[in-house]
């Protein structure tokens, strides 16, 4: 390094700089030319022709994630539901087994027994029937409480609507588990509700409310109520109120106007709300486990027990497949409604 | 509307909100109870809060849950934004129906099915490729991202659907490439949706019991798993204290978020009014 500041050094620095720039320019030109050369251009057009560009990447990343972690697992569940349980880790036999040296020695351990077992053992059928019943009753109850609430919020003064809606969603943001837990304290024999009723003199000894089907219904309605109110509110709020005014002008009584105008127009919201409550409620585990009777037959609980207590993975998988088959129609229907809703917005 | 009608609506509101809030308030109330028998009042005390912070198991589980929730929310927001963008802006592409199906199905899928299927996937891939080695934070996070990215997708998709495309088109006309348009125009406009998507993914992850129970391994119990094993044995006052802390934090967060959004809304309306009032 030569000491800086000497006048004759300056041109050299500039020269070096110029050389650097020239090199950079040359590099860019070469790369540019290279990029335009047939093989690379060919590759680029091939990629573009197959749609591989930024746009494809945006689609591909979440797509691959969901394929790998949402769709493929179902195939594995299906596979394992056909295999036989064994005491090992993992506790099931592989479907294909290489018994000898030759290719012909592959043994196929397909065991349709698990799915047949579900049909033969009345426990599972009763569990499915009971889950459907519990979910249906709870959904109906949630509709009876949710509809008036959604209606009242949608017809409240506009400046109040946001706050009221926020108050419906707020419990949903707090822990689901703790909200179920709250009902244990209320429903148990020396709990809040029994104490209140005793104090009021309505009853003279505590009623058993915890660990009953009633508690399960209550828990489901309580936890899923926001899911019922949201779609109902969305549709009731958008409704054209001049229709009701027209009905009133023509002499229609309010109750009749509600039944023949408001209710039919809000049906998409009713369907969406009921689906959002019914489908997860069928497979619900936490609520029946904490609030329901110890021997309650809810399919989610049966699956849990088969898996964690009996360590029978194939039967648990078979239960999951059966539950999925049961719910596939409502889920598809829900998706179609959802899709149409999204189309409507765009 | 008649007076009878408005009276009916008022009673619907009172009944509905009483149903929603009495259980939560009872949790808060009894967290200050001196008595161990949760629902028998034995005088005011903050003893259970002290006990809570001495409980190493709960603190460790809470720390694990918070970490999982934060990573999950970030991952789900990135993936969900991409999926929402694809569904809302890319028109009809091949496989769109499947993508839209895979993003709405987890919303209603019973958790036991999602949990079981993911566990079986992890077991299968561990046998085949040696990954993941054992189960813990990483498997819980992957499972939660799969679940919560649907929520983010729906939020982003509906926000984009209600957004005027002319802004993006204008940027495009001025010569901006799609990536720049997205970063400089679309992203800032949908940022409130991203924030609410992130928060929703965070809380769902923090709250999940069933899926985490399936895909977690020994030694990685999340907070809901610890709460569940305690609650199964009956009510216990330190859980009330924990519930009170969680409810207060959430309420505070929602109130602050609501206040910020209200102010933004007012500012926007004022700007709009000024623009409309301006001569010309």
Coordinates of C-alpha atoms in Angstrom, one line a residue:
Chain A
X1 CA 0.0 0.0 0.0
X2 CA 1.3 3.4 -1.0
X3 CA 0.7 6.4 1.3
X4 CA -2.5 8.1 0.2
X5 CA -2.8 11.7 -0.9
X6 CA -0.1 11.7 -3.6
X7 CA -1.4 13.3 -6.7
X8 CA 0.0 10.7 -9.1
X9 CA -1.9 7.9 -7.3
X10 CA -5.3 9.3 -8.1
X11 CA -5.4 8.4 -11.8
X12 CA -4.4 4.9 -11.0
X13 CA -7.3 4.5 -8.5
X14 CA -9.7 5.9 -11.1
X15 CA -8.2 3.5 -13.6
X16 CA -8.8 0.6 -11.3
X17 CA -12.3 1.7 -10.7
X18 CA -12.9 2.0 -14.4
X19 CA -11.5 -1.4 -15.0
X20 CA -13.8 -2.8 -12.3
X21 CA -16.8 -1.1 -13.9
X22 CA -15.8 -2.4 -17.3
X23 CA -15.5 -5.9 -15.8
X24 CA -18.9 -5.6 -14.2
X25 CA -20.4 -4.4 -17.4
X26 CA -18.8 -7.3 -19.3
X27 CA -20.0 -9.7 -16.8
X28 CA -23.5 -8.4 -17.0
X29 CA -23.4 -8.5 -20.8
X30 CA -22.1 -12.0 -20.8
X31 CA -24.7 -13.2 -18.4
X32 CA -27.4 -11.4 -20.3
X33 CA -26.2 -12.9 -23.5
X34 CA -26.0 -16.3 -21.8
X35 CA -29.5 -15.9 -20.6
X36 CA -30.7 -15.1 -24.1
X37 CA -28.7 -18.0 -25.6
X38 CA -30.9 -20.9 -26.9
X39 CA -30.4 -23.5 -24.2
X40 CA -31.2 -21.2 -21.3
X41 CA -34.0 -19.4 -23.2
X42 CA -35.3 -22.8 -24.0
X43 CA -35.3 -23.8 -20.4
X44 CA -37.0 -20.6 -19.4
X45 CA -39.7 -20.9 -21.9
X46 CA -40.1 -24.6 -21.0
X47 CA -40.5 -23.7 -17.4
X48 CA -42.9 -20.8 -18.3
X49 CA -44.8 -23.1 -20.6
X50 CA -45.3 -25.5 -17.7
X51 CA -46.4 -22.5 -15.6
X52 CA -43.3 -22.5 -13.3
X53 CA -42.9 -18.9 -12.3
X54 CA -43.5 -16.8 -9.2
X55 CA -47.2 -17.4 -9.5
X56 CA -46.8 -21.1 -9.4
X57 CA -44.6 -20.9 -6.4
X58 CA -47.2 -19.0 -4.5
X59 CA -49.7 -21.8 -5.3
X60 CA -47.2 -24.6 -4.8
X61 CA -45.9 -23.9 -1.3
X62 CA -49.2 -24.1 0.6
X63 CA -50.4 -26.7 -1.8
X64 CA -47.5 -29.1 -1.1
X65 CA -47.8 -28.4 2.7
X66 CA -51.5 -29.3 2.7
X67 CA -51.0 -32.4 0.5
X68 CA -48.2 -33.7 2.7
X69 CA -49.8 -32.9 6.1
X70 CA -53.5 -33.0 5.4
X71 CA -54.3 -35.3 2.5
X72 CA -51.5 -37.9 2.7
X73 CA -52.2 -38.7 6.4
X74 CA -55.7 -39.8 5.5
X75 CA -54.3 -42.3 3.1
X76 CA -52.1 -43.6 5.9
X77 CA -55.0 -43.8 8.3
X78 CA -56.9 -45.8 5.6
X79 CA -53.9 -48.1 5.2
X80 CA -53.5 -48.8 8.9
X81 CA -57.2 -49.4 9.4
X82 CA -56.7 -52.5 7.2
X83 CA -53.7 -53.8 9.1
X84 CA -53.6 -56.1 12.1
X85 CA -52.7 -55.0 15.6
X86 CA -49.5 -56.3 17.2
X87 CA -47.6 -55.6 20.4
X88 CA -44.7 -53.6 19.1
X89 CA -43.8 -50.0 18.2
X90 CA -45.6 -49.0 16.1
X91 CA -48.4 -51.4 17.2
X92 CA -49.6 -52.7 13.9
X93 CA -48.3 -55.1 11.2
X94 CA -47.1 -53.8 7.9
X95 CA -49.5 -54.4 5.0
X96 CA -46.7 -55.8 2.8
X97 CA -44.3 -58.3 4.4
X98 CA -41.2 -59.8 2.8
X99 CA -41.4 -63.4 4.1
X100 CA -38.6 -64.9 2.0
X101 CA -36.0 -64.1 -0.6
X102 CA -38.0 -64.0 -3.7
X103 CA -40.4 -61.4 -4.9
X104 CA -43.2 -63.9 -4.8
X105 CA -42.8 -64.2 -1.0
X106 CA -44.4 -60.9 -0.4
X107 CA -47.2 -61.5 2.0
X108 CA -50.2 -59.2 1.9
X109 CA -51.5 -58.7 5.4
X110 CA -54.8 -57.1 4.5
X111 CA -57.2 -57.4 7.4
X112 CA -60.7 -56.0 6.7
X113 CA -61.6 -57.3 10.2
X114 CA -61.3 -53.8 11.9
X115 CA -63.9 -52.2 9.7
X116 CA -66.2 -55.3 10.0
X117 CA -65.6 -55.3 13.8
X118 CA -67.1 -51.8 13.9
X119 CA -70.3 -53.1 12.3
X120 CA -70.4 -56.3 14.3
X121 CA -69.8 -54.8 17.8
X122 CA -72.9 -52.9 18.6
X123 CA -70.8 -50.6 20.9
X124 CA -69.5 -48.7 17.9
X125 CA -72.8 -48.4 16.1
X126 CA -74.4 -47.1 19.3
X127 CA -71.5 -44.7 19.7
X128 CA -72.1 -43.3 16.2
X129 CA -75.8 -43.0 16.7
X130 CA -75.4 -41.4 20.1
X131 CA -72.8 -38.9 18.7
X132 CA -75.1 -37.9 15.9
X133 CA -78.0 -37.5 18.3
X134 CA -76.0 -35.4 20.8
X135 CA -74.6 -33.2 18.0
X136 CA -78.1 -32.7 16.5
X137 CA -79.7 -31.8 19.8
X138 CA -76.8 -29.4 20.7
X139 CA -76.9 -27.8 17.2
X140 CA -80.6 -27.2 17.5
X141 CA -80.2 -25.7 21.0
X142 CA -77.4 -23.5 19.8
X143 CA -79.6 -22.3 17.0
X144 CA -82.4 -21.5 19.4
X145 CA -80.1 -19.3 21.5
X146 CA -77.8 -18.1 18.7
X147 CA -80.5 -16.9 16.3
X148 CA -82.2 -14.4 18.7
X149 CA -78.8 -13.1 19.8
X150 CA -77.6 -12.7 16.2
X151 CA -80.9 -11.1 15.3
X152 CA -80.8 -8.6 18.2
X153 CA -77.2 -7.6 17.4
X154 CA -77.9 -7.2 13.7
X155 CA -80.9 -4.9 14.5
X156 CA -79.1 -2.9 17.2
X157 CA -77.9 0.6 16.4
X158 CA -75.0 0.5 14.0
X159 CA -72.5 2.0 16.5
X160 CA -73.3 -0.7 19.0
X161 CA -73.1 -3.6 16.5
X162 CA -69.3 -3.8 16.4
X163 CA -68.9 -3.9 20.2
X164 CA -71.7 -6.4 20.6
X165 CA -70.2 -8.7 18.0
X166 CA -66.8 -8.3 19.6
X167 CA -68.4 -9.4 22.9
X168 CA -69.7 -12.6 21.2
X169 CA -66.2 -13.4 19.8
X170 CA -64.3 -12.5 23.0
X171 CA -65.0 -15.8 24.8
X172 CA -63.8 -17.7 21.7
X173 CA -60.4 -16.1 22.2
X174 CA -60.1 -17.4 25.7
X175 CA -59.2 -21.0 26.4
X176 CA -61.8 -23.6 25.3
X177 CA -60.6 -25.9 28.0
X178 CA -61.1 -23.4 30.7
X179 CA -64.5 -22.5 29.5
X180 CA -65.5 -26.1 29.8
X181 CA -63.9 -26.2 33.2
X182 CA -66.0 -23.3 34.3
X183 CA -69.1 -25.4 33.9
X184 CA -67.8 -28.1 36.2
X185 CA -67.8 -25.5 39.0
X186 CA -71.3 -24.4 38.1
X187 CA -73.0 -27.8 37.6
X188 CA -71.4 -30.0 40.3
X189 CA -73.5 -31.1 43.3
X190 CA -72.3 -28.4 45.6
X191 CA -71.7 -26.0 42.7
X192 CA -73.0 -22.6 41.9
X193 CA -76.3 -23.6 40.2
X194 CA -77.4 -26.1 42.8
X195 CA -76.5 -23.7 45.6
X196 CA -78.6 -21.0 43.9
X197 CA -81.6 -23.3 43.5
X198 CA -81.3 -24.5 47.1
X199 CA -81.1 -20.9 48.4
X200 CA -84.1 -19.9 46.3
X201 CA -86.0 -22.9 47.7
X202 CA -86.8 -24.3 44.2
X203 CA -85.3 -27.7 45.2
X204 CA -84.6 -29.2 48.6
X205 CA -81.7 -31.4 47.6
X206 CA -79.0 -31.0 44.9
X207 CA -79.8 -32.3 41.4
X208 CA -77.1 -34.3 39.7
X209 CA -76.3 -32.2 36.7
X210 CA -72.6 -32.9 36.1
X211 CA -71.7 -36.1 34.2
X212 CA -75.1 -36.2 32.5
X213 CA -76.1 -35.8 28.8
X214 CA -77.6 -32.4 29.7
X215 CA -74.1 -31.2 30.8
X216 CA -72.7 -32.4 27.4
X217 CA -75.4 -30.5 25.5
X218 CA -74.8 -27.4 27.6
X219 CA -71.0 -27.5 27.1
X220 CA -71.3 -27.9 23.3
X221 CA -73.8 -25.1 23.0
X222 CA -71.7 -22.8 25.2
X223 CA -68.4 -23.5 23.4
X224 CA -69.7 -23.4 19.8
X225 CA -72.2 -20.5 20.2
X226 CA -69.9 -17.9 18.5
X227 CA -69.7 -20.2 15.4
X228 CA -73.5 -20.1 15.2
X229 CA -73.9 -16.4 15.8
X230 CA -71.2 -15.2 13.3
X231 CA -72.7 -16.5 10.0
X232 CA -76.2 -15.6 11.2
X233 CA -75.2 -12.1 12.0
X234 CA -73.4 -11.7 8.7
X235 CA -76.5 -12.5 6.7
X236 CA -79.1 -10.8 9.0
X237 CA -77.0 -7.6 8.9
X238 CA -76.9 -7.5 5.1
X239 CA -80.7 -8.0 4.8
X240 CA -82.7 -5.4 2.9
X241 CA -85.0 -4.0 5.6
X242 CA -87.3 -2.3 3.0
X243 CA -88.8 -5.7 2.4
X244 CA -90.1 -5.7 6.0
X245 CA -91.4 -2.2 5.6
X246 CA -93.2 -3.2 2.4
X247 CA -94.7 -6.2 4.2
X248 CA -95.9 -3.9 7.1
X249 CA -97.4 -1.4 4.6
X250 CA -99.4 -4.3 3.1
X251 CA -100.7 -5.1 6.5
X252 CA -98.5 -8.1 7.4
X253 CA -98.0 -8.7 11.2
X254 CA -94.4 -8.6 12.5
X255 CA -94.3 -12.3 13.4
X256 CA -95.7 -13.4 10.1
X257 CA -93.2 -11.0 8.3
X258 CA -90.4 -12.7 10.3
X259 CA -91.6 -16.1 9.3
X260 CA -92.1 -15.4 5.6
X261 CA -89.3 -12.9 4.9
X262 CA -86.5 -12.8 7.5
X263 CA -86.3 -16.5 8.2
X264 CA -86.2 -17.7 4.6
X265 CA -83.6 -15.0 3.7
X266 CA -81.4 -16.0 6.5
X267 CA -81.4 -19.7 5.6
X268 CA -77.8 -19.7 4.2
X269 CA -76.6 -18.3 7.6
X270 CA -78.7 -20.9 9.4
X271 CA -77.1 -23.7 7.3
X272 CA -73.6 -22.4 7.7
X273 CA -74.0 -21.9 11.5
X274 CA -75.5 -25.4 12.0
X275 CA -72.7 -27.0 10.0
X276 CA -70.0 -25.2 11.9
X277 CA -71.5 -26.5 15.2
X278 CA -72.7 -30.0 14.1
X279 CA -69.7 -31.3 12.3
X280 CA -67.1 -30.7 15.0
X281 CA -69.6 -31.7 17.7
X282 CA -70.0 -35.2 16.3
X283 CA -66.3 -35.9 16.9
X284 CA -66.0 -33.8 20.1
X285 CA -63.8 -35.3 22.8
X286 CA -63.1 -32.7 25.5
X287 CA -66.6 -31.8 26.4
X288 CA -68.1 -35.3 26.9
X289 CA -64.9 -36.3 28.7
X290 CA -65.1 -33.5 31.2
X291 CA -68.9 -32.9 31.5
X292 CA -70.6 -36.1 30.2
X293 CA -71.3 -39.3 32.0
X294 CA -68.3 -41.6 32.5
X295 CA -69.7 -44.3 30.2
X296 CA -71.0 -41.8 27.6
X297 CA -70.7 -43.2 24.1
X298 CA -69.3 -40.4 22.0
X299 CA -67.3 -41.5 19.0
X300 CA -64.5 -39.1 19.7
X301 CA -64.1 -40.5 23.1
X302 CA -64.2 -44.1 21.8
X303 CA -61.5 -43.3 19.3
X304 CA -59.4 -41.7 22.1
X305 CA -59.8 -44.7 24.3
X306 CA -59.0 -47.2 21.6
X307 CA -55.9 -45.2 20.8
X308 CA -54.5 -44.1 24.2
X309 CA -55.9 -46.7 26.6
X310 CA -56.2 -49.9 24.5
X311 CA -53.3 -48.9 22.2
X312 CA -55.2 -50.5 19.3
X313 CA -54.1 -48.2 16.4
X314 CA -55.8 -50.2 13.6
X315 CA -59.3 -50.1 15.3
X316 CA -58.7 -46.4 16.2
X317 CA -57.9 -45.8 12.5
X318 CA -61.0 -47.7 11.4
X319 CA -63.1 -45.5 13.7
X320 CA -61.6 -42.4 12.2
X321 CA -62.3 -43.7 8.7
X322 CA -65.9 -44.5 9.6
X323 CA -66.3 -41.0 11.2
X324 CA -64.9 -39.4 8.1
X325 CA -67.3 -41.3 5.8
X326 CA -70.1 -40.2 8.1
X327 CA -69.1 -36.6 7.9
X328 CA -67.9 -36.4 4.3
X329 CA -71.4 -35.4 3.0
X330 CA -71.9 -32.5 5.4
X331 CA -68.3 -31.4 5.0
X332 CA -68.6 -31.3 1.2
X333 CA -71.9 -29.5 1.5
X334 CA -70.4 -27.0 3.9
X335 CA -67.5 -26.4 1.4
X336 CA -69.9 -25.8 -1.5
X337 CA -71.8 -23.2 0.6
X338 CA -68.5 -21.6 1.7
X339 CA -67.2 -21.6 -1.9
X340 CA -70.4 -19.9 -3.2
X341 CA -70.1 -17.3 -0.4
X342 CA -66.5 -16.5 -1.5
X343 CA -67.5 -16.3 -5.1
X344 CA -70.3 -14.0 -4.2
X345 CA -67.9 -11.6 -2.6
X346 CA -65.6 -11.3 -5.6
Chain B
X1 CA -90.2 -0.9 15.0
X2 CA -92.6 -1.4 17.9
X3 CA -91.7 -1.1 21.6
X4 CA -92.6 -4.8 22.0
X5 CA -90.0 -5.7 19.4
X6 CA -87.2 -3.7 20.9
X7 CA -88.0 -5.1 24.4
X8 CA -87.7 -8.6 22.9
X9 CA -84.4 -7.8 21.3
X10 CA -83.1 -6.3 24.6
X11 CA -84.0 -9.5 26.4
X12 CA -82.4 -11.6 23.7
X13 CA -79.2 -9.6 24.3
X14 CA -79.3 -9.8 28.0
X15 CA -80.0 -13.6 28.0
X16 CA -77.4 -14.3 25.4
X17 CA -74.6 -12.4 27.0
X18 CA -75.5 -13.6 30.5
X19 CA -75.1 -17.2 29.1
X20 CA -71.8 -16.3 27.6
X21 CA -70.3 -14.4 30.5
X22 CA -71.6 -15.8 33.8
X23 CA -69.4 -18.9 33.6
X24 CA -66.3 -16.9 32.9
X25 CA -67.1 -14.4 35.6
X26 CA -67.6 -17.2 38.1
X27 CA -64.2 -18.5 37.3
X28 CA -62.7 -15.1 38.0
X29 CA -64.7 -14.6 41.1
X30 CA -63.7 -18.0 42.7
X31 CA -60.0 -17.5 41.9
X32 CA -59.9 -15.1 44.8
X33 CA -61.5 -17.6 47.2
X34 CA -59.5 -18.6 50.2
X35 CA -61.3 -22.0 50.4
X36 CA -59.9 -25.0 48.6
X37 CA -63.4 -26.1 47.8
X38 CA -63.7 -23.9 44.8
X39 CA -67.4 -23.0 45.0
X40 CA -67.7 -22.5 48.8
X41 CA -66.8 -18.9 49.7
X42 CA -64.1 -18.8 52.4
X43 CA -63.0 -15.2 52.2
X44 CA -60.8 -13.1 49.9
X45 CA -57.3 -14.3 49.1
X46 CA -54.8 -14.2 46.4
X47 CA -53.1 -17.3 47.7
X48 CA -53.8 -19.3 44.6
X49 CA -51.9 -16.9 42.3
X50 CA -48.8 -17.4 44.4
X51 CA -49.3 -21.2 44.3
X52 CA -49.6 -21.0 40.5
X53 CA -46.3 -19.3 40.1
X54 CA -44.6 -21.9 42.2
X55 CA -45.9 -24.7 40.1
X56 CA -42.9 -25.6 37.9
X57 CA -44.9 -28.0 35.8
X58 CA -47.4 -25.4 34.7
X59 CA -44.7 -22.8 34.1
X60 CA -42.7 -25.1 31.9
X61 CA -45.8 -26.2 30.0
X62 CA -46.8 -22.6 29.5
X63 CA -43.4 -21.6 28.1
X64 CA -43.5 -24.6 25.7
X65 CA -47.0 -23.6 24.6
X66 CA -46.0 -20.0 24.0
X67 CA -43.0 -21.0 21.9
X68 CA -45.0 -23.4 19.8
X69 CA -47.8 -20.9 19.4
X70 CA -45.5 -18.1 18.2
X71 CA -43.7 -20.3 15.6
X72 CA -47.0 -21.8 14.5
X73 CA -48.6 -18.4 14.1
X74 CA -45.7 -17.1 12.0
X75 CA -45.6 -20.2 9.8
X76 CA -49.4 -20.3 9.4
X77 CA -49.5 -16.6 8.5
X78 CA -46.9 -17.0 5.7
X79 CA -48.5 -20.1 4.2
X80 CA -52.1 -18.9 4.7
X81 CA -51.3 -15.6 3.0
X82 CA -49.9 -17.4 0.0
X83 CA -52.9 -19.7 -0.2
X84 CA -55.3 -16.8 0.3
X85 CA -53.6 -14.8 -2.4
X86 CA -53.8 -17.8 -4.8
X87 CA -57.5 -18.4 -4.1
X88 CA -58.5 -14.8 -4.3
X89 CA -56.4 -13.4 -7.1
X90 CA -55.3 -16.1 -9.5
X91 CA -58.6 -16.9 -11.0
X92 CA -59.2 -20.5 -12.0
X93 CA -56.1 -22.6 -12.0
X94 CA -55.7 -26.3 -12.1
X95 CA -56.3 -27.9 -8.7
X96 CA -58.0 -24.8 -7.3
X97 CA -61.0 -26.8 -6.1
X98 CA -58.6 -29.2 -4.2
X99 CA -56.7 -26.3 -2.6
X100 CA -59.9 -24.6 -1.5
X101 CA -61.2 -27.8 -0.2
X102 CA -58.0 -28.5 1.8
X103 CA -58.1 -25.1 3.3
X104 CA -61.7 -25.2 4.5
X105 CA -61.9 -28.9 5.6
X106 CA -59.6 -28.5 8.6
X107 CA -62.0 -25.8 10.0
X108 CA -64.7 -28.4 10.7
X109 CA -62.7 -31.6 10.8
X110 CA -63.1 -33.3 14.2
X111 CA -59.8 -32.8 16.0
X112 CA -59.4 -36.5 16.9
X113 CA -59.2 -37.3 13.2
X114 CA -56.6 -34.6 12.4
X115 CA -54.6 -35.6 15.4
X116 CA -54.6 -39.3 14.7
X117 CA -53.8 -38.9 11.0
X118 CA -50.9 -36.6 11.7
X119 CA -49.5 -38.9 14.3
X120 CA -49.7 -41.9 11.9
X121 CA -47.9 -39.8 9.2
X122 CA -45.1 -38.9 11.6
X123 CA -44.7 -42.5 12.7
X124 CA -44.6 -43.7 9.1
X125 CA -42.1 -41.1 7.9
X126 CA -39.9 -41.8 11.0
X127 CA -39.9 -45.5 10.0
X128 CA -39.2 -44.7 6.3
X129 CA -36.8 -41.7 6.5
X130 CA -35.8 -41.4 10.1
X131 CA -37.6 -38.1 10.4
X132 CA -38.9 -36.7 12.7
X133 CA -36.7 -38.3 15.4
X134 CA -39.2 -38.7 18.2
X135 CA -42.1 -36.3 18.7
X136 CA -42.1 -33.0 20.4
X137 CA -42.1 -29.3 19.7
X138 CA -41.5 -29.7 15.9
X139 CA -44.3 -32.2 15.4
X140 CA -46.8 -30.2 17.5
X141 CA -45.8 -27.1 15.5
X142 CA -46.3 -28.8 12.1
X143 CA -49.7 -30.1 13.2
X144 CA -50.8 -26.7 14.4
X145 CA -49.7 -24.9 11.3
X146 CA -51.7 -27.4 9.2
X147 CA -54.8 -26.6 11.3
X148 CA -54.4 -22.9 11.7
X149 CA -53.3 -22.0 8.2
X150 CA -57.0 -22.5 7.2
X151 CA -58.1 -19.7 9.4
X152 CA -55.4 -17.3 8.1
X153 CA -56.3 -18.3 4.5
X154 CA -60.0 -17.5 5.0
X155 CA -59.2 -14.2 6.7
X156 CA -56.8 -13.1 3.9
X157 CA -59.0 -14.4 1.1
X158 CA -62.0 -12.6 2.3
X159 CA -60.0 -9.4 2.9
X160 CA -58.5 -9.6 -0.7
X161 CA -61.9 -10.4 -2.1
X162 CA -63.4 -7.2 -0.6
X163 CA -60.4 -5.2 -1.8
X164 CA -60.5 -3.1 -4.9
X165 CA -58.2 -4.6 -7.5
X166 CA -57.7 -1.2 -9.3
X167 CA -54.9 -0.2 -6.9
X168 CA -52.9 -3.3 -7.8
X169 CA -53.8 -2.8 -11.5
X170 CA -52.6 0.8 -11.3
X171 CA -49.3 -0.2 -9.9
X172 CA -49.0 -2.9 -12.6
X173 CA -49.8 -0.3 -15.3
X174 CA -47.0 1.9 -14.0
X175 CA -44.6 -0.9 -14.7
X176 CA -44.2 -2.6 -11.3
X177 CA -43.5 -6.3 -11.4
X178 CA -46.0 -8.6 -9.6
X179 CA -43.6 -9.2 -6.7
X180 CA -43.2 -5.5 -6.1
X181 CA -46.9 -4.9 -6.4
X182 CA -47.5 -7.5 -3.8
X183 CA -44.8 -6.1 -1.4
X184 CA -45.5 -2.4 -1.9
X185 CA -49.3 -2.3 -2.5
X186 CA -51.1 -5.5 -1.5
X187 CA -49.2 -6.4 1.7
X188 CA -49.6 -3.0 3.4
X189 CA -53.4 -3.0 2.7
X190 CA -54.0 -6.4 4.0
X191 CA -51.7 -6.1 7.0
X192 CA -54.6 -5.8 9.5
X193 CA -55.9 -9.1 8.2
X194 CA -52.4 -10.6 8.7
X195 CA -52.3 -9.3 12.2
X196 CA -55.7 -10.8 13.1
X197 CA -54.8 -14.0 11.3
X198 CA -51.5 -14.3 13.3
X199 CA -53.3 -13.7 16.6
X200 CA -56.0 -16.2 15.8
X201 CA -53.4 -18.8 14.9
X202 CA -51.6 -18.0 18.1
X203 CA -54.6 -18.5 20.4
X204 CA -55.8 -21.6 18.6
X205 CA -52.4 -23.2 19.0
X206 CA -52.2 -22.1 22.7
X207 CA -55.6 -23.7 23.3
X208 CA -55.4 -27.0 21.5
X209 CA -55.5 -30.1 23.6
X210 CA -56.6 -33.0 21.3
X211 CA -54.1 -32.6 18.4
X212 CA -51.2 -31.9 20.7
X213 CA -52.0 -35.0 22.8
X214 CA -51.7 -37.1 19.7
X215 CA -48.5 -35.7 18.2
X216 CA -46.5 -34.8 21.3
X217 CA -43.9 -37.1 22.7
X218 CA -42.9 -37.8 26.3
X219 CA -41.6 -34.8 28.1
X220 CA -43.3 -32.3 25.8
X221 CA -46.6 -31.5 27.5
X222 CA -48.3 -28.3 26.4
X223 CA -50.2 -26.1 28.8
X224 CA -53.7 -27.5 27.8
X225 CA -52.4 -31.0 28.4
X226 CA -51.3 -30.2 31.9
X227 CA -54.6 -28.3 32.6
X228 CA -56.6 -31.2 31.3
X229 CA -54.9 -33.8 33.5
X230 CA -55.5 -31.6 36.5
X231 CA -59.1 -30.7 35.7
X232 CA -60.0 -34.4 35.1
X233 CA -59.4 -34.9 38.8
X234 CA -61.9 -32.1 39.7
X235 CA -61.9 -28.4 40.2
X236 CA -58.8 -26.8 41.7
X237 CA -58.4 -23.2 42.6
X238 CA -55.0 -22.6 41.0
X239 CA -56.6 -23.4 37.6
X240 CA -59.2 -20.6 38.4
X241 CA -56.2 -18.3 39.0
X242 CA -54.7 -19.3 35.7
X243 CA -58.0 -18.8 33.9
X244 CA -58.3 -15.3 35.4
X245 CA -54.9 -14.4 34.1
X246 CA -55.6 -15.7 30.6
X247 CA -59.0 -14.0 30.4
X248 CA -57.6 -10.7 31.6
X249 CA -54.8 -10.8 29.0
X250 CA -57.1 -11.7 26.2
X251 CA -59.6 -9.0 27.2
X252 CA -56.9 -6.4 27.4
X253 CA -55.6 -7.4 24.0
X254 CA -59.0 -7.3 22.4
X255 CA -59.8 -3.9 23.9
X256 CA -56.5 -2.4 22.8
X257 CA -56.9 -3.9 19.3
X258 CA -60.5 -2.6 19.1
X259 CA -59.4 0.8 20.2
X260 CA -56.6 1.0 17.6
X261 CA -58.9 -0.2 14.8
X262 CA -61.6 2.3 15.8
X263 CA -59.0 5.2 15.7
X264 CA -57.8 4.0 12.3
X265 CA -61.3 3.8 11.0
X266 CA -62.1 7.3 12.2
X267 CA -58.9 8.7 10.7
X268 CA -59.7 7.1 7.4
X269 CA -63.3 8.4 7.4
X270 CA -61.9 11.9 8.2
X271 CA -59.5 11.7 5.3
X272 CA -62.3 10.5 3.0
X273 CA -64.5 13.3 4.2
X274 CA -61.7 15.9 3.6
X275 CA -61.1 14.4 0.1
X276 CA -64.8 14.7 -0.7
X277 CA -65.1 18.2 0.7
X278 CA -62.0 19.4 -1.2
X279 CA -63.0 21.8 -4.0
X280 CA -62.5 20.5 -7.5

